[in-house]
Each structure stands twice: as C-alpha cells, then as structure tokens.
Amino acid sequence: FPEDLPSAARVTRTEQAGGTEVFSTVEVSLPEPGPGQVLVETAAAGVNFIETYQRSGVYPVEHPFVPGGEGTGTIIAAGEAVEGLEIGRRVTTSEAATGTYATHFLIDAAKAVPVPDEVTDQQAAALPLQGATAHYLINSTYRVAPGETVLTHAGAGGVGQILTQLLKAKGARVITTTSTAEKAEIAQAAGADYVLSYDTFADEVREITKGEGVSVVYDGVGRDTFTGSLESLGVRGTLVLFGGASGQVPPFDLQELNRRGGLFVTRPSLQWYLRNAEERAWRFSELFKALTSGDLTLNIGGSYPLAEAGRAHDDLENRRTTGKLLLVP
Ligand code: NDP
C-alpha cells in the first residue's frame, strides 16, 4: 500500500430516500483495496438514470448510500492478487461498480477496463454504462442488420445519441423521438433519419415504413411510450424495454402480443450482457474502436462539481439534459 496517499476521501451520499435535498458531501477515510481490488482516484464519474431511482426510493437501497455505477480515473493503490493492472494506470469501470460519486472508489480489478492512451478521461467517463448498453442492445438483445429500420426513443439522451450513432455505423435507418425542437436537432446531429414527437410517433412510423412497422423498438422511456412502441412494430417485431424514464410499465396482458402480430418483448439490463471477461473485452474494444475511428462521438451535456449531484439529478429527471452528465471532484 503506497505511503504517499491522501488520508481522506470525499463522497456525495444520500442520507435517506427522497428528493435531491437528501444529498450531502462528507469526508470519509480513504477506502483500502481488498484482495483483487484497486483504488481509483476519480477524474470524472458518470451520472445515470438508475441513481435517481435509488435516491428517490423507486429502487430501495440502504442509507447512507454513495451512488455511482461508473467512474474513470487513475489507480493509486492495489490490493493483493491484482494482476495485469499497475499503479498509475488509467481505468474506467464496466458493470457493477458502486460508490463512484466520490473522489476515490474501489473496483474489482477484473471489472476495471484499461483506457487506451488516445481516449481522454472525459470520453472514458462518458462511455461505459451507456456505451455498453447501446452495444448489447443492438448486437445481442436484437441483432440489427444493415438496411433495417429501427425505432429508438429519447434520441437526444445519453443512451439515445450513442444508440443512433452505432446504428448508423451498422447501416440501419433510425427513427427517434424527442420532446423539443432543440433536442430534435441534437438527435439529427447524432444521425437520426427521422425525429418524431411523442404524441404521434406510432402513426408516423407506419407511414415511414409504408404500413409495415419496424422490426425492433428500443424503449427506455417506458410507461408513456410502451403502447405506442407496440403499435409501431411489424409482425413478429421485438420490443426491447430497457428503462422507465417516464415511469415503470404497469402489468400487461400477454395476449396483447398475439393480437398485435406475435410480438416479442424483453426487459434486459447490462449485467446480463457482461457475463464474462470475453464479453466485456469484446464490447469495450468495439466501443473504443468506434470512438477512435470517429463512428462514435460522445456528447457531454453537463459537467457538475461532485457536491452538486443533486442539481444533476434534478436536471436529468426534469428532461433538461442531453447527452452524458458527469460529476467532477
Ligand atoms: P437520458 O439522457 O436518455 O434521459 C432520459 C430522457 O428520457 C429524457 O431526457 C427525456 O428526453 C426522455 N423522457 C421521456 N419521458 C420522460 C419523462 N416523463 N421524464 C423524464 N425523461 C423522459 O437518460 P440515460 O441515457 O441515462 O438513460 C436512458 C434510459 O436508459 C433510462 O430509462 C435508463 O434507466 C435506461 N438504461 C438502461 C440500462 C439497461 O441496461 N437496462 C442501462 C443504462 C440506462 P426527451 O425530453 O427528449 O423526451
């Protein structure tokens, strides 16, 4: 354990479930890496929708709770039995990181992803959760083929912009939705071929596809779009429900899938798509390749001081953001 380490870390944590006022930023002792773990000094931590569910109590957690499922920084200490990663190495997180709303965080070395030199800290911090999600959605949950027409919601959002760019790189035709004209421009800049409004998208998708419907819908909005997403699908189409930014989808009659053409519905999450080292390496090497080739540009919509995590949540929940939000210590 190196001797020149700081004596304390700062964390932004929730003291109880509730609104954004439940956050406070406090000093804690520097965490010590256990066997197989590394201690990372945070350059930037990503903000994700799931942390708003944890803060508000939609997903119950034990308080005080330090949110944060992704972060990028430099390894400053390593526990026993860490192989292949050394102090000074820049890493980002894959799945299952916790507590990255902090100046320092621990991660299992096996789940730390070394950052190539040509990728900046900001890019690396903006990539992992949303990038890996977009990657598994279009390559593994439903494998999109060149020329296929796809509907994906919230095209100016974090996952939305990455999805669109990776879909375009595959040669797909992308239809998306946004809530404002400004966001529509951002979705278009990411490559969307059609940007529709939430009120009329299902009818417009039918028109665009000459009545056929699309073969797949990627829906992270949930409650408000679910029915329209089903209506947008062609026979044997697949609805990939990957989130609930507008709320969770209520219980649902499976016969509905039969009536609408033998549809498929799945509710995936990242942990089921990063099941081993090979899968992790495959997804991240393709994502880093897309970043360096220019197929993928990460749009940082907001960078907030660590102590202002509440403001980041407020902006995210109230649809004021586009692209990726970062917290910087
Ligand atoms: P976004 O940046 O996409 O933000 C959410 C967007 O959803 C908003 O900006 C807004 O865009 C749209 N939206 C539509 N209706 C509402 C509403 N009622 N309230 C708030 N937002 C609404 O967030 P992320 O990219 O971080 O995440 C997108 C989704 O992906 C989330 O549901 C998240 O939980 C999910 N996710 C799922 C993963 C998985 O593996 N299953 C992993 C990572 C994320 P607009 O104003 O244009 O409508």
Short mmCIF file of C-alpha atoms and ligand atoms in Angstrom, two decimals:
data_model
loop_
_atom_site.label_atom_id
_atom_site.label_comp_id
_atom_site.label_asym_id
_atom_site.label_seq_id
_atom_site.Cartn_x
_atom_site.Cartn_y
_atom_site.Cartn_z
CA PHE A 1 0.00 0.00 0.00
CA PRO A 2 1.84 3.22 -1.09
CA GLU A 3 2.58 5.67 1.73
CA ASP A 4 2.01 8.96 -0.06
CA LEU A 5 -1.76 8.51 -0.34
CA PRO A 6 -4.23 11.14 0.86
CA SER A 7 -5.65 10.41 4.30
CA ALA A 8 -9.28 11.06 3.38
CA ALA A 9 -11.76 10.86 0.51
CA ARG A 10 -14.86 12.94 -0.16
CA VAL A 11 -18.14 11.29 -1.06
CA THR A 12 -21.54 12.67 -2.03
CA ARG A 13 -24.16 10.44 -0.45
CA THR A 14 -27.85 10.22 0.31
CA GLU A 15 -28.82 10.38 3.97
CA GLN A 16 -32.31 8.95 3.28
CA ALA A 17 -34.59 8.33 0.29
CA GLY A 18 -36.21 11.43 -1.16
CA GLY A 19 -35.74 14.48 -3.37
CA THR A 20 -32.41 15.98 -4.37
CA GLU A 21 -32.08 17.64 -0.93
CA VAL A 22 -31.12 14.26 0.59
CA PHE A 23 -27.56 14.58 -0.78
CA SER A 24 -24.67 15.73 1.37
CA THR A 25 -20.94 15.79 0.68
CA VAL A 26 -18.79 14.48 3.53
CA GLU A 27 -15.23 13.43 4.25
CA VAL A 28 -14.62 9.74 4.93
CA SER A 29 -11.46 7.71 5.44
CA LEU A 30 -9.74 6.61 2.26
CA PRO A 31 -11.06 3.15 1.30
CA GLU A 32 -8.48 0.35 1.32
CA PRO A 33 -8.47 -2.11 -1.55
CA GLY A 34 -9.12 -5.71 -0.52
CA PRO A 35 -7.77 -8.75 -2.40
CA GLY A 36 -8.35 -8.37 -6.14
CA GLN A 37 -9.38 -4.72 -5.84
CA VAL A 38 -7.82 -1.44 -6.95
CA LEU A 39 -8.32 2.05 -5.53
CA VAL A 40 -9.02 4.66 -8.20
CA GLU A 41 -8.63 8.43 -7.88
CA THR A 42 -11.66 9.75 -9.75
CA ALA A 43 -11.17 12.02 -12.76
CA ALA A 44 -14.92 12.01 -13.51
CA ALA A 45 -17.93 9.93 -12.54
CA GLY A 46 -20.90 9.35 -14.82
CA VAL A 47 -24.46 10.12 -13.78
CA ASN A 48 -27.09 7.58 -14.78
CA PHE A 49 -30.84 7.38 -14.50
CA ILE A 50 -30.64 4.41 -12.13
CA GLU A 51 -29.13 6.64 -9.42
CA THR A 52 -32.25 8.79 -9.47
CA TYR A 53 -34.34 5.63 -8.85
CA GLN A 54 -32.01 4.72 -5.93
CA ARG A 55 -32.10 8.23 -4.47
CA SER A 56 -35.89 8.56 -4.68
CA GLY A 57 -36.61 5.09 -3.31
CA VAL A 58 -38.00 3.51 -6.52
CA TYR A 59 -35.10 1.02 -6.14
CA PRO A 60 -34.62 0.56 -2.37
CA VAL A 61 -31.05 0.97 -1.03
CA GLU A 62 -29.59 1.23 2.45
CA HIS A 63 -28.70 4.77 3.57
CA PRO A 64 -26.32 6.48 3.88
CA PHE A 65 -25.71 5.45 0.29
CA VAL A 66 -22.96 6.62 -2.06
CA PRO A 67 -24.42 6.34 -5.58
CA GLY A 68 -22.42 5.94 -8.73
CA GLY A 69 -22.15 2.97 -11.07
CA GLU A 70 -19.34 4.26 -13.25
CA GLY A 71 -16.18 6.30 -12.96
CA THR A 72 -12.87 6.91 -14.65
CA GLY A 73 -9.54 7.75 -13.08
CA THR A 74 -6.07 6.57 -12.15
CA ILE A 75 -5.17 3.58 -9.99
CA ILE A 76 -3.37 4.79 -6.86
CA ALA A 77 -3.29 1.56 -4.84
CA ALA A 78 -3.88 -2.13 -5.41
CA GLY A 79 -4.84 -4.97 -3.07
CA GLU A 80 -3.29 -8.43 -3.05
CA ALA A 81 -3.57 -10.70 -6.07
CA VAL A 82 -4.20 -7.96 -8.62
CA GLU A 83 -2.77 -8.99 -11.95
CA GLY A 84 -2.24 -7.01 -15.13
CA LEU A 85 -3.04 -3.57 -13.69
CA GLU A 86 -0.45 -1.33 -12.09
CA ILE A 87 -0.46 1.91 -10.10
CA GLY A 88 -0.66 4.90 -12.43
CA ARG A 89 -2.80 3.04 -15.00
CA ARG A 90 -5.95 4.88 -16.24
CA VAL A 91 -9.06 2.75 -15.99
CA THR A 92 -12.77 3.02 -16.36
CA THR A 93 -15.47 0.80 -14.92
CA SER A 94 -17.56 -1.83 -16.67
CA GLU A 95 -20.55 -3.18 -14.74
CA ALA A 96 -21.17 -3.45 -11.01
CA ALA A 97 -19.08 -0.50 -9.86
CA THR A 98 -20.52 1.21 -6.79
CA GLY A 99 -19.95 4.44 -4.94
CA THR A 100 -18.30 6.48 -7.68
CA TYR A 101 -19.88 9.78 -6.54
CA ALA A 102 -16.56 10.21 -4.72
CA THR A 103 -13.00 11.45 -5.04
CA HIS A 104 -11.86 7.80 -4.74
CA PHE A 105 -13.57 4.47 -5.31
CA LEU A 106 -12.76 0.77 -5.18
CA ILE A 107 -13.34 -1.64 -8.02
CA ASP A 108 -12.60 -5.31 -8.68
CA ALA A 109 -9.56 -5.36 -10.94
CA ALA A 110 -11.32 -7.92 -13.15
CA LYS A 111 -14.05 -5.38 -13.90
CA ALA A 112 -11.75 -2.40 -14.49
CA VAL A 113 -11.24 -1.58 -18.15
CA PRO A 114 -7.85 -0.09 -19.10
CA VAL A 115 -8.32 3.15 -21.08
CA PRO A 116 -6.31 3.41 -24.31
CA ASP A 117 -3.95 6.44 -24.46
CA GLU A 118 -5.86 8.05 -27.34
CA VAL A 119 -9.09 8.17 -25.30
CA THR A 120 -9.46 11.17 -22.94
CA ASP A 121 -10.66 10.93 -19.33
CA GLN A 122 -13.88 12.69 -20.30
CA GLN A 123 -14.57 10.30 -23.15
CA ALA A 124 -13.76 7.31 -20.96
CA ALA A 125 -16.03 8.59 -18.20
CA ALA A 126 -18.90 9.18 -20.62
CA LEU A 127 -18.64 5.78 -22.29
CA PRO A 128 -19.03 2.73 -20.09
CA LEU A 129 -22.62 2.30 -18.93
CA GLN A 130 -24.42 3.99 -21.78
CA GLY A 131 -21.94 2.76 -24.40
CA ALA A 132 -22.00 -0.87 -23.27
CA THR A 133 -25.80 -0.65 -23.06
CA ALA A 134 -26.15 0.62 -26.62
CA HIS A 135 -23.70 -2.07 -27.76
CA TYR A 136 -25.54 -5.02 -26.21
CA LEU A 137 -28.97 -3.71 -27.25
CA ILE A 138 -28.14 -3.64 -30.96
CA ASN A 139 -25.71 -6.56 -31.14
CA SER A 140 -27.04 -9.05 -28.64
CA THR A 141 -30.61 -8.36 -27.46
CA TYR A 142 -31.74 -7.92 -31.07
CA ARG A 143 -29.04 -8.02 -33.72
CA VAL A 144 -29.76 -5.17 -36.14
CA ALA A 145 -28.90 -5.81 -39.79
CA PRO A 146 -27.77 -3.22 -42.39
CA GLY A 147 -30.75 -1.57 -44.09
CA GLU A 148 -33.17 -2.37 -41.26
CA THR A 149 -35.45 0.39 -39.92
CA VAL A 150 -35.33 0.82 -36.16
CA LEU A 151 -37.25 2.99 -33.69
CA THR A 152 -35.37 4.22 -30.62
CA HIS A 153 -36.82 6.75 -28.17
CA ALA A 154 -35.24 9.82 -26.49
CA GLY A 155 -32.75 10.36 -29.31
CA ALA A 156 -31.08 13.35 -27.66
CA GLY A 157 -30.42 11.46 -24.42
CA GLY A 158 -27.27 9.77 -23.27
CA VAL A 159 -28.03 6.23 -24.42
CA GLY A 160 -30.12 7.63 -27.28
CA GLN A 161 -27.30 9.50 -29.00
CA ILE A 162 -24.92 6.56 -28.72
CA LEU A 163 -27.55 4.11 -29.98
CA THR A 164 -28.25 6.24 -33.02
CA GLN A 165 -24.59 6.61 -33.93
CA LEU A 166 -23.84 2.88 -33.54
CA LEU A 167 -26.99 2.00 -35.52
CA LYS A 168 -25.96 4.34 -38.35
CA ALA A 169 -22.48 2.79 -38.36
CA LYS A 170 -24.22 -0.58 -38.93
CA GLY A 171 -26.14 0.86 -41.88
CA ALA A 172 -29.57 0.95 -40.21
CA ARG A 173 -32.27 3.57 -40.78
CA VAL A 174 -33.04 5.29 -37.46
CA ILE A 175 -36.32 6.79 -36.33
CA THR A 176 -36.32 8.51 -32.94
CA THR A 177 -38.41 10.74 -30.65
CA THR A 178 -37.60 13.87 -28.63
CA SER A 179 -39.68 16.38 -26.64
CA THR A 180 -38.39 19.69 -28.04
CA ALA A 181 -37.14 21.20 -31.30
CA GLU A 182 -33.70 21.78 -29.75
CA LYS A 183 -33.46 18.15 -28.78
CA ALA A 184 -34.63 17.15 -32.26
CA GLU A 185 -31.63 18.98 -33.72
CA ILE A 186 -29.29 17.14 -31.38
CA ALA A 187 -30.84 13.79 -32.34
CA GLN A 188 -30.44 14.68 -36.01
CA ALA A 189 -26.82 15.67 -35.47
CA ALA A 190 -26.28 12.20 -33.96
CA GLY A 191 -27.51 10.78 -37.29
CA ALA A 192 -31.22 10.09 -36.83
CA ASP A 193 -33.06 9.90 -40.18
CA TYR A 194 -36.44 10.84 -38.69
CA VAL A 195 -37.15 12.68 -35.42
CA LEU A 196 -40.78 12.40 -34.31
CA SER A 197 -42.87 13.75 -31.45
CA TYR A 198 -44.06 11.51 -28.63
CA ASP A 199 -47.70 12.30 -29.42
CA THR A 200 -47.82 11.00 -32.97
CA PHE A 201 -44.86 8.67 -33.43
CA ALA A 202 -46.77 5.38 -33.82
CA ASP A 203 -48.83 6.66 -36.78
CA GLU A 204 -45.79 8.30 -38.35
CA VAL A 205 -43.72 5.12 -38.04
CA ARG A 206 -46.46 3.30 -40.01
CA GLU A 207 -46.27 5.96 -42.72
CA ILE A 208 -42.49 5.90 -42.92
CA THR A 209 -42.46 2.10 -43.16
CA LYS A 210 -45.35 2.05 -45.69
CA GLY A 211 -47.64 0.31 -43.22
CA GLU A 212 -45.18 -2.47 -42.34
CA GLY A 213 -43.99 -1.24 -38.93
CA VAL A 214 -40.43 -1.62 -37.66
CA SER A 215 -38.77 -4.88 -36.69
CA VAL A 216 -37.43 -3.57 -33.37
CA VAL A 217 -38.13 -0.74 -30.92
CA TYR A 218 -35.61 0.26 -28.24
CA ASP A 219 -37.66 1.88 -25.48
CA GLY A 220 -36.01 3.41 -22.40
CA VAL A 221 -38.90 5.80 -21.72
CA GLY A 222 -41.29 3.09 -20.53
CA ARG A 223 -44.73 3.94 -19.20
CA ASP A 224 -45.57 6.81 -21.59
CA THR A 225 -44.32 5.16 -24.80
CA PHE A 226 -44.96 1.45 -24.23
CA THR A 227 -48.29 1.18 -26.06
CA GLY A 228 -47.11 3.36 -28.96
CA SER A 229 -43.99 1.23 -29.20
CA LEU A 230 -46.11 -1.93 -29.56
CA GLU A 231 -48.21 -0.15 -32.20
CA SER A 232 -45.04 0.71 -34.15
CA LEU A 233 -43.93 -2.90 -34.56
CA GLY A 234 -44.48 -5.09 -37.60
CA VAL A 235 -45.48 -8.77 -37.42
CA ARG A 236 -43.09 -10.71 -35.13
CA GLY A 237 -41.39 -7.46 -34.14
CA THR A 238 -39.38 -7.10 -30.93
CA LEU A 239 -39.91 -4.52 -28.21
CA VAL A 240 -36.79 -4.04 -26.11
CA LEU A 241 -37.91 -2.24 -22.96
CA PHE A 242 -34.66 -1.16 -21.31
CA GLY A 243 -35.76 1.56 -18.90
CA GLY A 244 -38.53 3.68 -17.47
CA ALA A 245 -37.54 7.35 -17.65
CA SER A 246 -41.26 8.25 -17.60
CA GLY A 247 -42.15 5.55 -15.04
CA GLN A 248 -42.40 1.77 -14.93
CA VAL A 249 -44.73 -0.07 -17.31
CA PRO A 250 -47.75 -1.47 -15.42
CA PRO A 251 -48.72 -5.19 -15.56
CA PHE A 252 -49.59 -6.26 -19.05
CA ASP A 253 -51.81 -8.88 -20.76
CA LEU A 254 -49.60 -11.24 -22.78
CA GLN A 255 -52.46 -11.91 -25.26
CA GLU A 256 -51.82 -8.37 -26.47
CA LEU A 257 -48.62 -9.68 -28.10
CA ASN A 258 -50.61 -12.28 -30.02
CA ARG A 259 -53.28 -9.79 -31.15
CA ARG A 260 -50.62 -7.43 -32.48
CA GLY A 261 -48.78 -9.98 -34.64
CA GLY A 262 -46.91 -12.44 -32.43
CA LEU A 263 -44.62 -9.80 -30.95
CA PHE A 264 -41.66 -10.32 -28.62
CA VAL A 265 -40.98 -8.22 -25.52
CA THR A 266 -37.80 -8.34 -23.45
CA ARG A 267 -36.64 -6.34 -20.40
CA PRO A 268 -32.83 -6.58 -20.39
CA SER A 269 -30.15 -4.94 -18.29
CA LEU A 270 -26.41 -4.57 -18.69
CA GLN A 271 -25.40 -7.11 -16.05
CA TRP A 272 -26.87 -9.94 -18.16
CA TYR A 273 -24.77 -8.88 -21.14
CA LEU A 274 -21.35 -8.59 -19.47
CA ARG A 275 -21.24 -12.13 -18.20
CA ASN A 276 -17.54 -12.87 -18.54
CA ALA A 277 -14.16 -11.37 -19.43
CA GLU A 278 -14.54 -12.19 -23.13
CA GLU A 279 -17.89 -10.45 -23.43
CA ARG A 280 -16.57 -7.41 -21.56
CA ALA A 281 -13.43 -7.24 -23.71
CA TRP A 282 -15.44 -7.60 -26.94
CA ARG A 283 -17.88 -4.80 -26.13
CA PHE A 284 -15.27 -2.35 -24.85
CA SER A 285 -12.80 -2.98 -27.67
CA GLU A 286 -15.56 -2.28 -30.23
CA LEU A 287 -16.61 0.86 -28.35
CA PHE A 288 -13.05 2.20 -28.13
CA LYS A 289 -12.62 1.40 -31.84
CA ALA A 290 -15.80 3.34 -32.68
CA LEU A 291 -14.51 6.30 -30.63
CA THR A 292 -11.12 6.41 -32.29
CA SER A 293 -12.48 5.82 -35.82
CA GLY A 294 -14.96 8.67 -35.44
CA ASP A 295 -18.05 6.43 -35.75
CA LEU A 296 -18.91 7.48 -32.19
CA THR A 297 -18.68 10.94 -30.65
CA LEU A 298 -19.65 11.35 -27.02
CA ASN A 299 -21.63 14.45 -26.28
CA ILE A 300 -21.10 15.70 -22.71
CA GLY A 301 -24.32 17.54 -21.90
CA GLY A 302 -23.23 18.74 -18.46
CA SER A 303 -20.26 18.59 -16.09
CA TYR A 304 -21.15 19.25 -12.43
CA PRO A 305 -18.98 19.58 -9.31
CA LEU A 306 -19.26 16.43 -7.17
CA ALA A 307 -21.08 18.35 -4.45
CA GLU A 308 -23.79 19.34 -6.94
CA ALA A 309 -25.02 15.83 -7.72
CA GLY A 310 -28.50 16.98 -6.66
CA ARG A 311 -28.57 19.57 -9.41
CA ALA A 312 -27.52 16.93 -11.97
CA HIS A 313 -30.35 14.65 -10.81
CA ASP A 314 -32.84 17.48 -10.92
CA ASP A 315 -31.86 18.37 -14.50
CA LEU A 316 -31.95 14.71 -15.59
CA GLU A 317 -35.33 13.94 -14.04
CA ASN A 318 -36.88 17.10 -15.44
CA ARG A 319 -35.79 16.45 -19.01
CA ARG A 320 -33.45 19.45 -19.15
CA THR A 321 -30.43 17.46 -20.28
CA THR A 322 -28.99 16.00 -23.45
CA GLY A 323 -26.08 13.60 -23.79
CA LYS A 324 -23.94 12.49 -20.86
CA LEU A 325 -23.78 14.08 -17.41
CA LEU A 326 -20.53 13.91 -15.44
CA LEU A 327 -19.55 14.72 -11.84
CA VAL A 328 -16.06 16.07 -11.36
CA PRO A 329 -14.37 16.05 -7.90
P1 NDP B 1 -31.43 10.14 -20.93
O1 NDP B 1 -30.30 11.07 -21.15
O2 NDP B 1 -32.00 9.41 -22.10
O3 NDP B 1 -32.57 10.92 -20.17
C1 NDP B 1 -33.87 10.45 -20.18
C2 NDP B 1 -34.66 11.04 -21.34
O4 NDP B 1 -35.88 10.35 -21.42
C3 NDP B 1 -35.01 12.49 -21.11
O5 NDP B 1 -34.00 13.39 -21.45
C4 NDP B 1 -36.23 12.62 -21.98
O6 NDP B 1 -35.88 13.00 -23.30
C5 NDP B 1 -36.81 11.20 -22.02
N1 NDP B 1 -38.10 11.16 -21.31
C6 NDP B 1 -39.28 10.88 -21.87
N2 NDP B 1 -40.26 10.98 -20.99
C7 NDP B 1 -39.69 11.36 -19.83
C8 NDP B 1 -40.20 11.66 -18.53
N3 NDP B 1 -41.52 11.59 -18.27
N4 NDP B 1 -39.35 12.03 -17.57
C9 NDP B 1 -38.03 12.10 -17.81
N5 NDP B 1 -37.47 11.82 -19.02
C10 NDP B 1 -38.31 11.47 -20.02
O7 NDP B 1 -31.02 9.07 -19.81
P2 NDP B 1 -29.99 7.86 -19.96
O8 NDP B 1 -29.39 7.85 -21.29
O9 NDP B 1 -29.12 7.86 -18.78
O10 NDP B 1 -30.96 6.60 -19.79
C11 NDP B 1 -32.00 6.36 -20.73
C12 NDP B 1 -32.79 5.16 -20.27
O11 NDP B 1 -31.97 4.00 -20.35
C13 NDP B 1 -33.27 5.24 -18.82
O12 NDP B 1 -34.56 4.71 -18.74
C14 NDP B 1 -32.30 4.32 -18.09
O13 NDP B 1 -32.85 3.78 -16.91
C15 NDP B 1 -32.07 3.27 -19.15
N6 NDP B 1 -30.85 2.48 -19.00
C16 NDP B 1 -31.00 1.12 -19.00
C17 NDP B 1 -29.92 0.30 -18.95
C18 NDP B 1 -30.12 -1.16 -19.05
O14 NDP B 1 -29.16 -1.92 -19.19
N7 NDP B 1 -31.34 -1.63 -19.00
C19 NDP B 1 -28.56 0.83 -18.78
C20 NDP B 1 -28.50 2.29 -18.87
C21 NDP B 1 -29.62 3.07 -18.96
P3 NDP B 1 -36.96 13.88 -24.11
O15 NDP B 1 -37.14 15.14 -23.32
O16 NDP B 1 -36.43 14.07 -25.45
O17 NDP B 1 -38.19 13.03 -24.08
#
